Amino acid sequence: MIVIGSDHGGLELKSAIISYLNRRGIEIADAGTDNGDSVDYPDFGLKVAEKVAAGGAESGILICGTGIGMSIAANKVPGIRAALVTDVFMARMAKEHNNANILVLGGRVLDEQIACDLVGAWLDASFEGGRHQGRLNKIGEIERKYCITFCK
Ligand code: RB5
C-alpha cells in the first residue's frame, strides 16, 4: 500500500497520481489535503512519513508546489529516505541506489503525464543493494548520532 499526501500546491497533481495508481491496481491511502485551502506542507509530510516509518505503508508519495518543502520535512523522520525527483533517471536511481521509501514531486513544476512516468519508474525499479546498502547504513548512523527522541 502507498500513502500519498499533498498540500494545496500539490492537490491537483495528487488526484492525477491517485488515478494513475488506481489504474495500476495499487492500493492507496490518501492522507490529504482534501481541498484547495492553504495548508502547511510539514503537517502532511509528517503524516505520510510517520506512516511509512512505522510500517503502516510500504512507501509514500508527497507533493507540494516545488517538492522542496515536503522533502525537507519528510527527511526529518528517522528511517525516511525521501527523494525529490524531476526526471525519469532520477526516479529510477532514487530506488536503485537510494532505496527511497518516499517519492516527492512538485505539483507546480511537473506536467501530469511526466509525473506519472516518474512514479512508474520509481515503482518499477528495484534497490540494487551491495555498495549502496553500505551507504544507506552510513545514513542510518547519522540518524542515530543526532536522534534524541526515538533512537536513544
Ligand atoms: C505553498 O505555497 C508552497 O510553499 C509549498 O507548496 C511548497 O512549494 C514548499 O516547498
Coordinates of N, CA and C and ligand atoms in Angstrom, one line a residue:
M1 N 0.8 -1.2 0.0 CA 0.0 0.0 0.0 C 0.9 1.3 0.0
I2 N 0.4 2.2 -0.8 CA 1.2 3.5 -0.8 C 0.3 4.6 -0.2
V3 N 1.0 5.4 0.7 CA 0.3 6.5 1.3 C 0.7 7.8 0.6
I4 N -0.3 8.6 0.2 CA 0.0 9.8 -0.6 C -0.6 11.0 0.1
G5 N 0.2 12.1 0.1 CA -0.3 13.3 0.7 C 0.3 14.5 -0.1
S6 N -0.4 15.6 0.1 CA 0.0 16.9 -0.6 C -0.5 18.1 0.3
D7 N 0.1 19.2 -0.1 CA -0.6 20.5 0.4 C -1.4 21.0 -0.8
H8 N -1.9 22.2 -0.6 CA -2.7 22.8 -1.7 C -2.0 23.0 -3.0
G9 N -0.7 23.2 -2.9 CA 0.1 23.3 -4.1 C 0.3 22.0 -4.9
G10 N 0.0 20.9 -4.2 CA 0.2 19.6 -4.9 C -1.1 18.8 -5.1
L11 N -2.2 19.5 -4.7 CA -3.6 18.8 -4.7 C -4.0 18.3 -6.0
E12 N -3.8 19.1 -7.1 CA -4.3 18.7 -8.4 C -3.4 17.5 -8.9
L13 N -2.1 17.6 -8.7 CA -1.3 16.5 -9.2 C -1.5 15.2 -8.4
K14 N -1.9 15.4 -7.1 CA -2.2 14.2 -6.2 C -3.4 13.5 -6.8
S15 N -4.4 14.2 -7.3 CA -5.5 13.5 -7.9 C -5.1 12.7 -9.1
A16 N -4.2 13.3 -9.9 CA -3.8 12.6 -11.2 C -3.0 11.4 -10.8
I17 N -2.1 11.5 -9.8 CA -1.3 10.3 -9.4 C -2.2 9.2 -8.8
I18 N -3.2 9.6 -8.0 CA -4.1 8.6 -7.4 C -4.8 7.9 -8.6
S19 N -5.3 8.6 -9.6 CA -5.9 7.9 -10.7 C -4.9 6.9 -11.4
Y20 N -3.7 7.4 -11.6 CA -2.7 6.5 -12.2 C -2.5 5.2 -11.3
L21 N -2.4 5.4 -10.0 CA -2.1 4.3 -9.1 C -3.4 3.3 -9.2
N22 N -4.5 3.9 -9.2 CA -5.8 3.1 -9.3 C -5.8 2.3 -10.6
R23 N -5.3 2.9 -11.7 CA -5.3 2.2 -13.0 C -4.3 1.1 -12.9
R24 N -3.3 1.2 -12.1 CA -2.3 0.1 -12.0 C -2.7 -0.9 -10.9
G25 N -3.8 -0.7 -10.3 CA -4.3 -1.6 -9.3 C -3.6 -1.6 -8.0
I26 N -3.0 -0.4 -7.7 CA -2.2 -0.3 -6.4 C -3.1 0.3 -5.4
E27 N -3.1 -0.3 -4.2 CA -3.9 0.2 -3.1 C -3.2 1.4 -2.5
I28 N -4.1 2.4 -2.3 CA -3.5 3.7 -1.7 C -4.3 4.1 -0.5
A29 N -3.6 5.0 0.3 CA -4.3 5.7 1.4 C -4.0 7.2 1.2
D30 N -5.1 7.9 1.1 CA -5.0 9.4 0.8 C -4.9 10.1 2.2
A31 N -3.7 10.7 2.5 CA -3.6 11.4 3.7 C -4.0 12.9 3.7
G32 N -4.6 13.3 2.6 CA -5.0 14.7 2.4 C -3.9 15.5 1.8
T33 N -4.0 16.7 1.6 CA -5.2 17.6 1.9 C -6.3 17.3 0.9
D34 N -7.5 17.7 1.3 CA -8.7 17.4 0.6 C -9.3 18.5 -0.2
N35 N -8.9 19.7 0.0 CA -9.4 20.8 -0.8 C -8.3 21.9 -1.0
G36 N -8.7 22.9 -1.7 CA -7.7 23.9 -2.1 C -7.3 24.9 -1.1
D37 N -7.8 24.8 0.1 CA -7.5 25.8 1.2 C -6.0 25.7 1.5
S38 N -5.4 26.9 1.8 CA -4.0 26.9 2.1 C -3.7 26.2 3.4
V39 N -2.7 25.2 3.3 CA -2.4 24.4 4.5 C -0.8 24.4 4.6
D40 N -0.3 23.9 5.7 CA 1.1 23.8 5.9 C 1.7 22.5 5.5
Y41 N 2.6 22.5 4.5 CA 3.1 21.2 4.0 C 3.8 20.3 5.1
P42 N 4.4 20.8 6.1 CA 5.0 19.9 7.1 C 4.0 19.0 7.8
D43 N 2.7 19.5 7.9 CA 1.7 18.6 8.6 C 1.5 17.4 7.8
F44 N 1.4 17.5 6.5 CA 1.1 16.3 5.6 C 2.4 15.5 5.4
G45 N 3.5 16.2 5.3 CA 4.8 15.5 5.2 C 5.0 14.6 6.4
L46 N 4.7 15.1 7.6 CA 4.8 14.3 8.8 C 3.9 13.1 8.8
K47 N 2.6 13.3 8.4 CA 1.6 12.3 8.4 C 2.1 11.1 7.6
V48 N 2.5 11.4 6.4 CA 2.9 10.4 5.4 C 4.2 9.7 5.9
A49 N 5.2 10.5 6.3 CA 6.5 10.0 6.7 C 6.3 9.1 7.9
E50 N 5.5 9.4 8.9 CA 5.3 8.6 10.1 C 4.6 7.3 9.7
K51 N 3.7 7.3 8.8 CA 3.0 6.1 8.4 C 4.0 5.1 7.7
V52 N 4.9 5.7 6.9 CA 5.9 4.8 6.2 C 6.9 4.3 7.2
A53 N 7.4 5.2 8.1 CA 8.4 4.8 9.1 C 7.9 3.8 10.0
A54 N 6.6 3.8 10.3 CA 6.0 2.9 11.3 C 5.6 1.5 10.6
G55 N 5.8 1.5 9.3 CA 5.4 0.2 8.6 C 4.0 0.1 8.2
G56 N 3.2 1.2 8.4 CA 1.8 1.2 8.0 C 1.6 1.3 6.5
A57 N 2.6 1.6 5.8 CA 2.5 1.7 4.3 C 3.9 1.3 3.8
E58 N 3.9 0.6 2.7 CA 5.2 0.2 2.1 C 6.1 1.4 1.7
S59 N 5.4 2.4 1.1 CA 6.1 3.6 0.7 C 5.1 4.7 0.6
G60 N 5.6 5.9 0.3 CA 4.8 7.1 0.2 C 5.1 8.0 -0.9
I61 N 4.2 8.9 -1.2 CA 4.4 9.9 -2.3 C 3.9 11.2 -1.6
L62 N 4.7 12.2 -1.8 CA 4.4 13.6 -1.2 C 4.5 14.6 -2.3
I63 N 3.6 15.5 -2.3 CA 3.6 16.6 -3.4 C 3.3 17.9 -2.8
C64 N 4.1 18.9 -3.0 CA 3.8 20.3 -2.7 C 4.1 21.1 -3.9
G65 N 4.2 22.4 -3.8 CA 4.3 23.2 -5.0 C 5.6 22.8 -5.8
T66 N 6.7 22.9 -5.1 CA 8.0 22.5 -5.7 C 8.5 21.1 -5.3
G67 N 8.0 20.6 -4.3 CA 8.5 19.3 -3.7 C 9.6 19.6 -2.7
I68 N 10.1 20.8 -2.6 CA 11.3 21.1 -1.7 C 10.9 21.0 -0.3
G69 N 9.8 21.7 0.1 CA 9.4 21.7 1.5 C 9.0 20.3 2.0
M70 N 8.3 19.5 1.2 CA 7.9 18.2 1.6 C 9.1 17.3 1.8
S71 N 10.1 17.4 0.9 CA 11.3 16.6 1.1 C 12.1 16.9 2.3
I72 N 12.2 18.2 2.6 CA 12.9 18.7 3.8 C 12.2 18.1 5.0
A73 N 10.8 18.3 5.1 CA 10.1 17.8 6.2 C 10.1 16.3 6.4
A74 N 9.9 15.6 5.4 CA 9.8 14.1 5.5 C 11.1 13.5 5.9
N75 N 12.2 14.1 5.4 CA 13.6 13.5 5.8 C 14.0 13.8 7.2
K76 N 13.2 14.5 8.0 CA 13.4 14.7 9.4 C 13.0 13.5 10.2
V77 N 12.2 12.6 9.6 CA 11.6 11.5 10.3 C 12.6 10.3 10.2
P78 N 13.2 9.8 11.3 CA 14.1 8.7 11.2 C 13.6 7.5 10.3
G79 N 14.4 7.0 9.5 CA 14.1 5.9 8.7 C 13.5 6.3 7.3
I80 N 13.3 7.6 7.1 CA 12.7 8.0 5.9 C 13.8 8.4 4.9
R81 N 13.7 8.0 3.7 CA 14.6 8.4 2.6 C 13.7 9.0 1.5
A82 N 13.4 10.3 1.6 CA 12.5 10.9 0.7 C 13.3 11.6 -0.4
A83 N 12.9 11.3 -1.7 CA 13.7 11.7 -2.8 C 12.8 12.6 -3.7
L84 N 13.3 13.9 -3.9 CA 12.6 14.8 -4.8 C 13.2 14.6 -6.2
V85 N 12.3 14.2 -7.1 CA 12.8 13.9 -8.5 C 12.1 14.7 -9.5
T86 N 12.8 15.0 -10.6 CA 12.3 15.8 -11.7 C 12.4 15.1 -13.1
D87 N 13.1 14.0 -13.1 CA 13.2 13.2 -14.4 C 13.2 11.7 -14.1
V88 N 13.0 11.0 -15.2 CA 12.8 9.5 -15.1 C 14.1 8.9 -14.5
F89 N 15.3 9.4 -15.0 CA 16.5 8.8 -14.5 C 16.6 9.0 -13.0
M90 N 16.3 10.2 -12.5 CA 16.4 10.4 -11.0 C 15.4 9.5 -10.3
A91 N 14.2 9.3 -10.9 CA 13.2 8.5 -10.2 C 13.7 7.0 -10.1
R92 N 14.3 6.6 -11.2 CA 14.8 5.2 -11.2 C 16.0 5.0 -10.2
M93 N 16.9 6.0 -10.2 CA 18.0 6.0 -9.3 C 17.6 6.1 -7.8
A94 N 16.5 6.8 -7.6 CA 16.0 7.0 -6.2 C 15.7 5.7 -5.6
K95 N 15.3 4.7 -6.4 CA 15.0 3.3 -5.9 C 16.3 2.5 -6.0
E96 N 16.9 2.5 -7.2 CA 18.1 1.5 -7.4 C 19.2 1.8 -6.4
H97 N 19.5 3.1 -6.2 CA 20.7 3.5 -5.4 C 20.3 3.9 -4.0
N98 N 19.2 4.6 -3.9 CA 18.9 5.2 -2.6 C 17.8 4.5 -1.8
N99 N 17.2 3.5 -2.5 CA 16.0 2.8 -1.9 C 15.1 3.8 -1.2
A100 N 14.8 4.9 -1.9 CA 13.9 5.9 -1.4 C 12.5 5.3 -1.1
N101 N 12.1 5.5 0.2 CA 10.8 5.0 0.6 C 9.7 6.0 0.4
I102 N 10.0 7.3 0.1 CA 9.0 8.3 -0.3 C 9.5 9.0 -1.5
L103 N 8.6 9.1 -2.5 CA 8.9 9.9 -3.7 C 8.3 11.2 -3.6
V104 N 9.0 12.3 -3.9 CA 8.5 13.6 -3.7 C 8.4 14.3 -5.1
L105 N 7.3 15.0 -5.3 CA 7.1 15.6 -6.6 C 6.6 17.1 -6.4
G106 N 6.9 17.9 -7.4 CA 6.5 19.3 -7.4 C 5.2 19.5 -8.3
G107 N 4.1 19.8 -7.6 CA 2.9 20.0 -8.4 C 2.9 21.2 -9.3
R108 N 3.7 22.2 -9.0 CA 3.7 23.4 -9.8 C 4.8 23.4 -10.9
V109 N 5.6 22.3 -10.9 CA 6.7 22.2 -11.8 C 6.6 21.1 -12.8
L110 N 5.7 20.1 -12.5 CA 5.6 18.9 -13.4 C 4.3 18.8 -14.1
D111 N 4.4 18.4 -15.4 CA 3.3 18.1 -16.2 C 2.8 16.7 -15.6
E112 N 1.4 16.5 -15.7 CA 0.8 15.3 -15.1 C 1.4 14.0 -15.7
Q113 N 1.5 14.0 -17.0 CA 2.0 12.8 -17.7 C 3.4 12.4 -17.2
I114 N 4.3 13.5 -17.2 CA 5.7 13.3 -16.7 C 5.7 12.8 -15.3
A115 N 4.8 13.4 -14.4 CA 4.8 13.0 -13.0 C 4.4 11.5 -12.9
C116 N 3.4 11.0 -13.7 CA 3.0 9.6 -13.7 C 4.2 8.8 -14.1
D117 N 4.9 9.2 -15.2 CA 6.1 8.5 -15.6 C 7.1 8.3 -14.5
L118 N 7.3 9.4 -13.7 CA 8.3 9.4 -12.6 C 7.8 8.3 -11.6
V119 N 6.6 8.4 -11.2 CA 6.1 7.4 -10.2 C 6.2 6.0 -10.8
G120 N 5.9 5.8 -12.0 CA 6.1 4.4 -12.6 C 7.5 4.0 -12.6
A121 N 8.5 4.9 -12.9 CA 9.9 4.5 -13.0 C 10.4 4.1 -11.6
W122 N 9.9 4.8 -10.6 CA 10.3 4.5 -9.2 C 9.7 3.2 -8.7
L123 N 8.4 3.0 -9.0 CA 7.7 1.8 -8.6 C 8.3 0.5 -9.3
D124 N 8.7 0.7 -10.5 CA 9.2 -0.5 -11.3 C 10.6 -0.8 -11.1
A125 N 11.4 0.1 -10.5 CA 12.8 -0.2 -10.2 C 13.0 -1.0 -8.9
S126 N 14.2 -1.6 -8.8 CA 14.5 -2.4 -7.6 C 15.8 -1.9 -7.0
F127 N 15.8 -1.9 -5.7 CA 17.1 -1.5 -5.0 C 18.2 -2.5 -5.3
E128 N 19.4 -1.9 -5.6 CA 20.5 -2.8 -6.0 C 21.3 -3.4 -4.9
G129 N 21.1 -2.8 -3.7 CA 21.9 -3.3 -2.5 C 23.4 -3.2 -2.7
G130 N 24.1 -4.1 -2.2 CA 25.6 -4.1 -2.3 C 26.2 -2.8 -1.7
R131 N 27.0 -2.1 -2.5 CA 27.7 -0.9 -2.0 C 26.7 0.2 -1.6
H132 N 25.5 0.1 -2.3 CA 24.5 1.1 -1.9 C 23.9 0.9 -0.5
Q133 N 23.8 -0.4 -0.1 CA 23.3 -0.7 1.2 C 24.3 -0.1 2.3
G134 N 25.6 -0.2 2.0 CA 26.6 0.3 2.9 C 26.4 1.8 3.1
R135 N 26.1 2.5 2.0 CA 25.9 3.9 2.1 C 24.7 4.3 2.9
L136 N 23.6 3.5 2.7 CA 22.4 3.7 3.5 C 22.6 3.4 4.9
N137 N 23.5 2.4 5.2 CA 23.8 2.2 6.6 C 24.5 3.4 7.2
K138 N 25.3 4.1 6.4 CA 26.0 5.3 7.0 C 25.0 6.4 7.2
I139 N 23.9 6.5 6.4 CA 22.9 7.5 6.7 C 22.2 7.1 8.0
G140 N 22.0 5.8 8.2 CA 21.4 5.3 9.5 C 22.2 5.7 10.7
E141 N 23.6 5.7 10.5 CA 24.5 6.1 11.6 C 24.3 7.6 11.9
I142 N 24.1 8.4 10.8 CA 23.9 9.8 11.0 C 22.7 10.1 11.8
E143 N 21.6 9.3 11.5 CA 20.3 9.5 12.2 C 20.5 9.1 13.7
R144 N 21.2 8.0 13.9 CA 21.4 7.6 15.3 C 22.3 8.6 16.1
K145 N 23.2 9.2 15.4 CA 24.1 10.2 16.1 C 23.3 11.4 16.6
Y146 N 22.3 11.8 15.8 CA 21.6 13.1 16.1 C 20.2 12.9 16.6
C147 N 19.7 11.7 16.6 CA 18.3 11.4 17.0 C 18.3 11.3 18.5
I148 N 17.4 12.1 19.1 CA 17.3 12.1 20.6 C 16.0 11.4 21.1
T149 N 14.9 11.7 20.5 CA 13.6 11.2 21.0 C 13.4 9.7 20.7
F150 N 13.7 9.3 19.4 CA 13.3 7.9 19.0 C 14.5 6.9 19.2
C151 N 15.7 7.4 19.1 CA 16.8 6.4 18.9 C 17.6 6.2 20.2
K152 N 17.4 7.0 21.2 CA 18.3 6.8 22.4 C 17.4 6.3 23.6
Ligands
RB5_1 C1 3.0 26.7 -0.8 O1 2.7 27.9 -1.3 C2 4.4 26.3 -1.2 O2 5.3 27.0 -0.5 C3 4.6 24.8 -1.0 O3 3.6 24.1 -1.7 C4 5.9 24.2 -1.4 O4 6.3 24.5 -2.7 C5 7.0 24.3 -0.4 O5 8.1 23.9 -0.6

